[in-house]
Amino acid sequence: MEKEKIKSGIAALDEVIQGIRLGDNVVWQVDNLSEYTYFARPFLDQALSDHRRCVYIRFAQHPPILERQEGLTIIEVQPHAGFDAFSAEVHSLIEAQGRETFYVFDCLSELVVEWATDELLANFFQVTCPFLFELDTVAYFALIRGQHAHSAVARIRDTTQLLIDIYHAEGSMYMHPLKVWDRYSPRMFLPHLMSGKVWLPVFYSGDAAAVSATGSKKPLHNKEKSTAPWKSVYRKLVQYDELGTCGEDNKSEIAALKQELCRMMLGVHPEFGRLSDMYFSLPDLFYIRDRIIGSGRIGGKAA
């Protein structure tokens, strides 16, 4: 049975994707937060006018996507406690809010700043999205293009119901649905020029290719070139060590990188950092890292 259709607050968008449905998770792939806000605020206004329960999940350091207003519940969740604690807290609040609640989340890319790895970001989405779907909610998320490993974005794409690409080309803004689950139209998966109240599909393959080529679409990084702090910090320290350049000239940078690696592996407890600085050499940290399965922090008792 087809689920109830929901208005997004932008009629042209509803026409392209044949409406949002209860249960949909909508991921916006954008170049900056203003593009995400462009879609999130009309969505909230429409939901409030339809007397829906609306929740804004706030966890990032970036400016708010939504402003405080009557009818909107803002819940702050702290990601620095780690993936497990953060995921459990988010799931508890989703359960408490109940069915058919409408959500806007802060930009998911900010989680990588805290967790230092794309894998944990993808894990969070893969355990949260099905729970939201089961409760017939509608949830908005955002990813900053080019900041994540292709493998992580692919896992998010496999899990979500809608993945929509937003980019600019030749001074115009385009919307390109990359995944729209359980609905189809001949024009749906074409790039659409966002102009006025009617968004025009780019029909001809040559034109579509030109738009895509000239757009400010940063390529997705592959796994080895991910900008996640975990990989970049570890890789840089290894380079210093292998090249034998751990001298006075870069002593302060190496110390800062070492502290960051310690934070990512052992946690944010100040005493952990103090003891690590005192007792762990760089090879010691490499030895710990080599024995970690996957990525992320080790357990509290091990730390």
Short mmCIF file of N, CA and C in Angstrom, two decimals, residues 130-206:
data_model
loop_
_atom_site.label_atom_id
_atom_site.label_comp_id
_atom_site.label_asym_id
_atom_site.label_seq_id
_atom_site.Cartn_x
_atom_site.Cartn_y
_atom_site.Cartn_z
N PRO A 130 16.57 3.03 9.09
CA PRO A 130 15.48 2.03 9.13
C PRO A 130 14.53 2.24 10.31
N PHE A 131 15.06 2.72 11.45
CA PHE A 131 14.22 2.97 12.61
C PHE A 131 13.24 4.11 12.32
N LEU A 132 13.73 5.17 11.68
CA LEU A 132 12.86 6.27 11.29
C LEU A 132 11.81 5.81 10.29
N PHE A 133 12.23 4.98 9.34
CA PHE A 133 11.30 4.46 8.33
C PHE A 133 10.19 3.64 8.99
N GLU A 134 10.56 2.83 9.95
CA GLU A 134 9.59 1.97 10.63
C GLU A 134 8.53 2.78 11.35
N LEU A 135 8.89 3.96 11.84
CA LEU A 135 7.97 4.80 12.60
C LEU A 135 7.22 5.80 11.71
N ASP A 136 7.34 5.64 10.38
CA ASP A 136 6.62 6.52 9.43
C ASP A 136 6.95 8.00 9.68
N THR A 137 8.20 8.28 9.95
CA THR A 137 8.63 9.67 10.09
C THR A 137 9.04 10.20 8.72
N VAL A 138 9.37 11.47 8.67
CA VAL A 138 10.06 12.06 7.52
C VAL A 138 11.26 12.80 8.08
N ALA A 139 12.44 12.53 7.54
CA ALA A 139 13.67 13.11 8.10
C ALA A 139 14.54 13.68 6.99
N TYR A 140 15.07 14.88 7.25
CA TYR A 140 16.01 15.54 6.33
C TYR A 140 17.43 15.45 6.90
N PHE A 141 18.37 15.10 6.02
CA PHE A 141 19.79 15.04 6.36
C PHE A 141 20.56 15.77 5.26
N ALA A 142 21.83 16.08 5.55
CA ALA A 142 22.69 16.68 4.52
C ALA A 142 24.10 16.12 4.62
N LEU A 143 24.75 16.03 3.46
CA LEU A 143 26.16 15.68 3.35
C LEU A 143 26.84 16.76 2.52
N ILE A 144 28.04 17.15 2.92
CA ILE A 144 28.83 18.07 2.12
C ILE A 144 29.59 17.26 1.07
N ARG A 145 29.36 17.58 -0.19
CA ARG A 145 29.97 16.83 -1.27
C ARG A 145 31.50 16.91 -1.22
N GLY A 146 32.15 15.78 -1.50
CA GLY A 146 33.60 15.75 -1.61
C GLY A 146 34.33 15.55 -0.31
N GLN A 147 33.61 15.43 0.81
CA GLN A 147 34.28 15.30 2.11
C GLN A 147 34.29 13.88 2.64
N HIS A 148 33.73 12.94 1.89
CA HIS A 148 33.58 11.59 2.42
C HIS A 148 34.03 10.55 1.41
N ALA A 149 34.48 9.42 1.94
CA ALA A 149 34.87 8.31 1.08
C ALA A 149 33.67 7.83 0.28
N HIS A 150 33.93 7.44 -0.96
CA HIS A 150 32.85 6.96 -1.82
C HIS A 150 32.12 5.78 -1.18
N SER A 151 32.86 4.91 -0.50
CA SER A 151 32.24 3.73 0.11
C SER A 151 31.21 4.13 1.17
N ALA A 152 31.49 5.20 1.94
CA ALA A 152 30.55 5.65 2.97
C ALA A 152 29.30 6.24 2.33
N VAL A 153 29.47 7.06 1.29
CA VAL A 153 28.32 7.65 0.61
C VAL A 153 27.48 6.55 -0.05
N ALA A 154 28.14 5.53 -0.58
CA ALA A 154 27.41 4.42 -1.22
C ALA A 154 26.54 3.69 -0.20
N ARG A 155 27.05 3.52 1.01
CA ARG A 155 26.25 2.85 2.05
C ARG A 155 25.05 3.70 2.44
N ILE A 156 25.23 5.01 2.51
CA ILE A 156 24.11 5.90 2.82
C ILE A 156 23.09 5.86 1.69
N ARG A 157 23.57 5.85 0.46
CA ARG A 157 22.68 5.79 -0.69
C ARG A 157 21.87 4.49 -0.69
N ASP A 158 22.50 3.40 -0.35
CA ASP A 158 21.79 2.11 -0.32
C ASP A 158 20.70 2.09 0.74
N THR A 159 20.87 2.87 1.82
CA THR A 159 19.96 2.81 2.95
C THR A 159 18.82 3.81 2.85
N THR A 160 19.09 5.00 2.35
CA THR A 160 18.08 6.06 2.33
C THR A 160 17.03 5.81 1.26
N GLN A 161 15.90 6.53 1.39
CA GLN A 161 14.86 6.45 0.36
C GLN A 161 15.09 7.48 -0.74
N LEU A 162 15.60 8.65 -0.40
CA LEU A 162 15.87 9.69 -1.40
C LEU A 162 17.26 10.26 -1.20
N LEU A 163 18.02 10.36 -2.28
CA LEU A 163 19.31 11.04 -2.28
C LEU A 163 19.26 12.04 -3.42
N ILE A 164 19.42 13.32 -3.09
CA ILE A 164 19.25 14.39 -4.07
C ILE A 164 20.51 15.25 -4.10
N ASP A 165 21.03 15.43 -5.29
CA ASP A 165 22.25 16.21 -5.51
C ASP A 165 21.88 17.64 -5.86
N ILE A 166 22.51 18.60 -5.21
CA ILE A 166 22.30 20.02 -5.49
C ILE A 166 23.63 20.63 -5.90
N TYR A 167 23.68 21.32 -7.03
CA TYR A 167 24.94 21.92 -7.47
C TYR A 167 24.65 23.12 -8.37
N HIS A 168 25.72 23.89 -8.64
CA HIS A 168 25.62 25.08 -9.46
C HIS A 168 26.40 24.88 -10.76
N ALA A 169 25.87 25.43 -11.83
CA ALA A 169 26.55 25.41 -13.12
C ALA A 169 26.15 26.65 -13.90
N GLU A 170 27.15 27.35 -14.40
CA GLU A 170 26.94 28.54 -15.22
C GLU A 170 25.99 29.53 -14.55
N GLY A 171 26.17 29.70 -13.24
CA GLY A 171 25.39 30.68 -12.50
C GLY A 171 24.00 30.25 -12.11
N SER A 172 23.62 29.01 -12.42
CA SER A 172 22.29 28.51 -12.09
C SER A 172 22.39 27.34 -11.12
N MET A 173 21.31 27.09 -10.42
CA MET A 173 21.25 26.02 -9.43
C MET A 173 20.46 24.86 -10.01
N TYR A 174 20.99 23.65 -9.82
CA TYR A 174 20.36 22.45 -10.37
C TYR A 174 20.08 21.45 -9.26
N MET A 175 19.00 20.72 -9.45
CA MET A 175 18.61 19.64 -8.55
C MET A 175 18.59 18.35 -9.35
N HIS A 176 19.30 17.33 -8.86
CA HIS A 176 19.41 16.07 -9.60
C HIS A 176 19.12 14.90 -8.66
N PRO A 177 17.94 14.30 -8.73
CA PRO A 177 17.65 13.12 -7.90
C PRO A 177 18.52 11.94 -8.32
N LEU A 178 19.29 11.41 -7.37
CA LEU A 178 20.14 10.26 -7.63
C LEU A 178 19.46 8.96 -7.22
N LYS A 179 18.59 9.04 -6.23
CA LYS A 179 17.79 7.88 -5.81
C LYS A 179 16.44 8.37 -5.32
N VAL A 180 15.39 7.78 -5.85
CA VAL A 180 14.03 8.04 -5.37
C VAL A 180 13.36 6.67 -5.29
N TRP A 181 13.19 6.20 -4.09
CA TRP A 181 12.74 4.82 -3.88
C TRP A 181 11.24 4.66 -4.14
N ASP A 182 10.90 3.62 -4.89
CA ASP A 182 9.52 3.17 -5.07
C ASP A 182 8.64 4.15 -5.84
N ARG A 183 9.24 4.96 -6.70
CA ARG A 183 8.45 5.80 -7.60
C ARG A 183 9.32 6.15 -8.81
N TYR A 184 8.65 6.48 -9.89
CA TYR A 184 9.39 6.69 -11.14
C TYR A 184 8.56 7.56 -12.08
N SER A 185 9.27 8.38 -12.85
CA SER A 185 8.67 9.09 -13.98
C SER A 185 9.77 9.25 -15.02
N PRO A 186 9.42 9.46 -16.28
CA PRO A 186 10.45 9.58 -17.33
C PRO A 186 11.42 10.72 -17.09
N ARG A 187 10.99 11.76 -16.37
CA ARG A 187 11.85 12.94 -16.17
C ARG A 187 12.54 12.96 -14.80
N MET A 188 12.14 12.07 -13.91
CA MET A 188 12.53 12.19 -12.51
C MET A 188 14.04 12.25 -12.30
N PHE A 189 14.79 11.42 -13.01
CA PHE A 189 16.22 11.28 -12.73
C PHE A 189 17.10 12.13 -13.64
N LEU A 190 16.49 13.13 -14.26
CA LEU A 190 17.26 14.10 -15.03
C LEU A 190 17.66 15.27 -14.13
N PRO A 191 18.75 15.96 -14.45
CA PRO A 191 19.02 17.23 -13.76
C PRO A 191 17.91 18.22 -14.05
N HIS A 192 17.54 19.02 -13.05
CA HIS A 192 16.48 20.01 -13.22
C HIS A 192 17.02 21.40 -12.89
N LEU A 193 16.79 22.33 -13.80
CA LEU A 193 17.15 23.72 -13.57
C LEU A 193 16.13 24.33 -12.62
N MET A 194 16.61 24.82 -11.47
CA MET A 194 15.73 25.41 -10.48
C MET A 194 15.52 26.88 -10.81
N SER A 195 14.43 27.15 -11.52
CA SER A 195 14.16 28.51 -11.97
C SER A 195 12.69 28.82 -11.76
N GLY A 196 12.40 29.71 -10.81
CA GLY A 196 11.02 30.10 -10.56
C GLY A 196 10.19 28.96 -9.98
N LYS A 197 8.92 28.94 -10.33
CA LYS A 197 8.01 27.95 -9.79
C LYS A 197 8.03 26.64 -10.57
N VAL A 198 8.62 26.65 -11.74
CA VAL A 198 8.70 25.44 -12.56
C VAL A 198 10.16 25.08 -12.77
N TRP A 199 10.54 23.86 -12.39
CA TRP A 199 11.89 23.39 -12.55
C TRP A 199 11.99 22.58 -13.83
N LEU A 200 12.82 23.05 -14.74
CA LEU A 200 12.85 22.47 -16.08
C LEU A 200 13.88 21.34 -16.16
N PRO A 201 13.47 20.15 -16.61
CA PRO A 201 14.43 19.06 -16.77
C PRO A 201 15.35 19.32 -17.96
N VAL A 202 16.59 18.88 -17.84
CA VAL A 202 17.55 18.98 -18.93
C VAL A 202 17.43 17.69 -19.73
N PHE A 203 16.73 17.76 -20.87
CA PHE A 203 16.36 16.56 -21.61
C PHE A 203 17.52 15.93 -22.36
N TYR A 204 18.24 16.73 -23.10
CA TYR A 204 19.20 16.17 -24.05
C TYR A 204 20.48 15.75 -23.35
N SER A 205 20.96 14.59 -23.70
CA SER A 205 22.11 14.02 -23.02
C SER A 205 23.33 14.93 -23.12
N GLY A 206 23.51 15.58 -24.27
CA GLY A 206 24.64 16.49 -24.42
C GLY A 206 24.55 17.66 -23.48
#
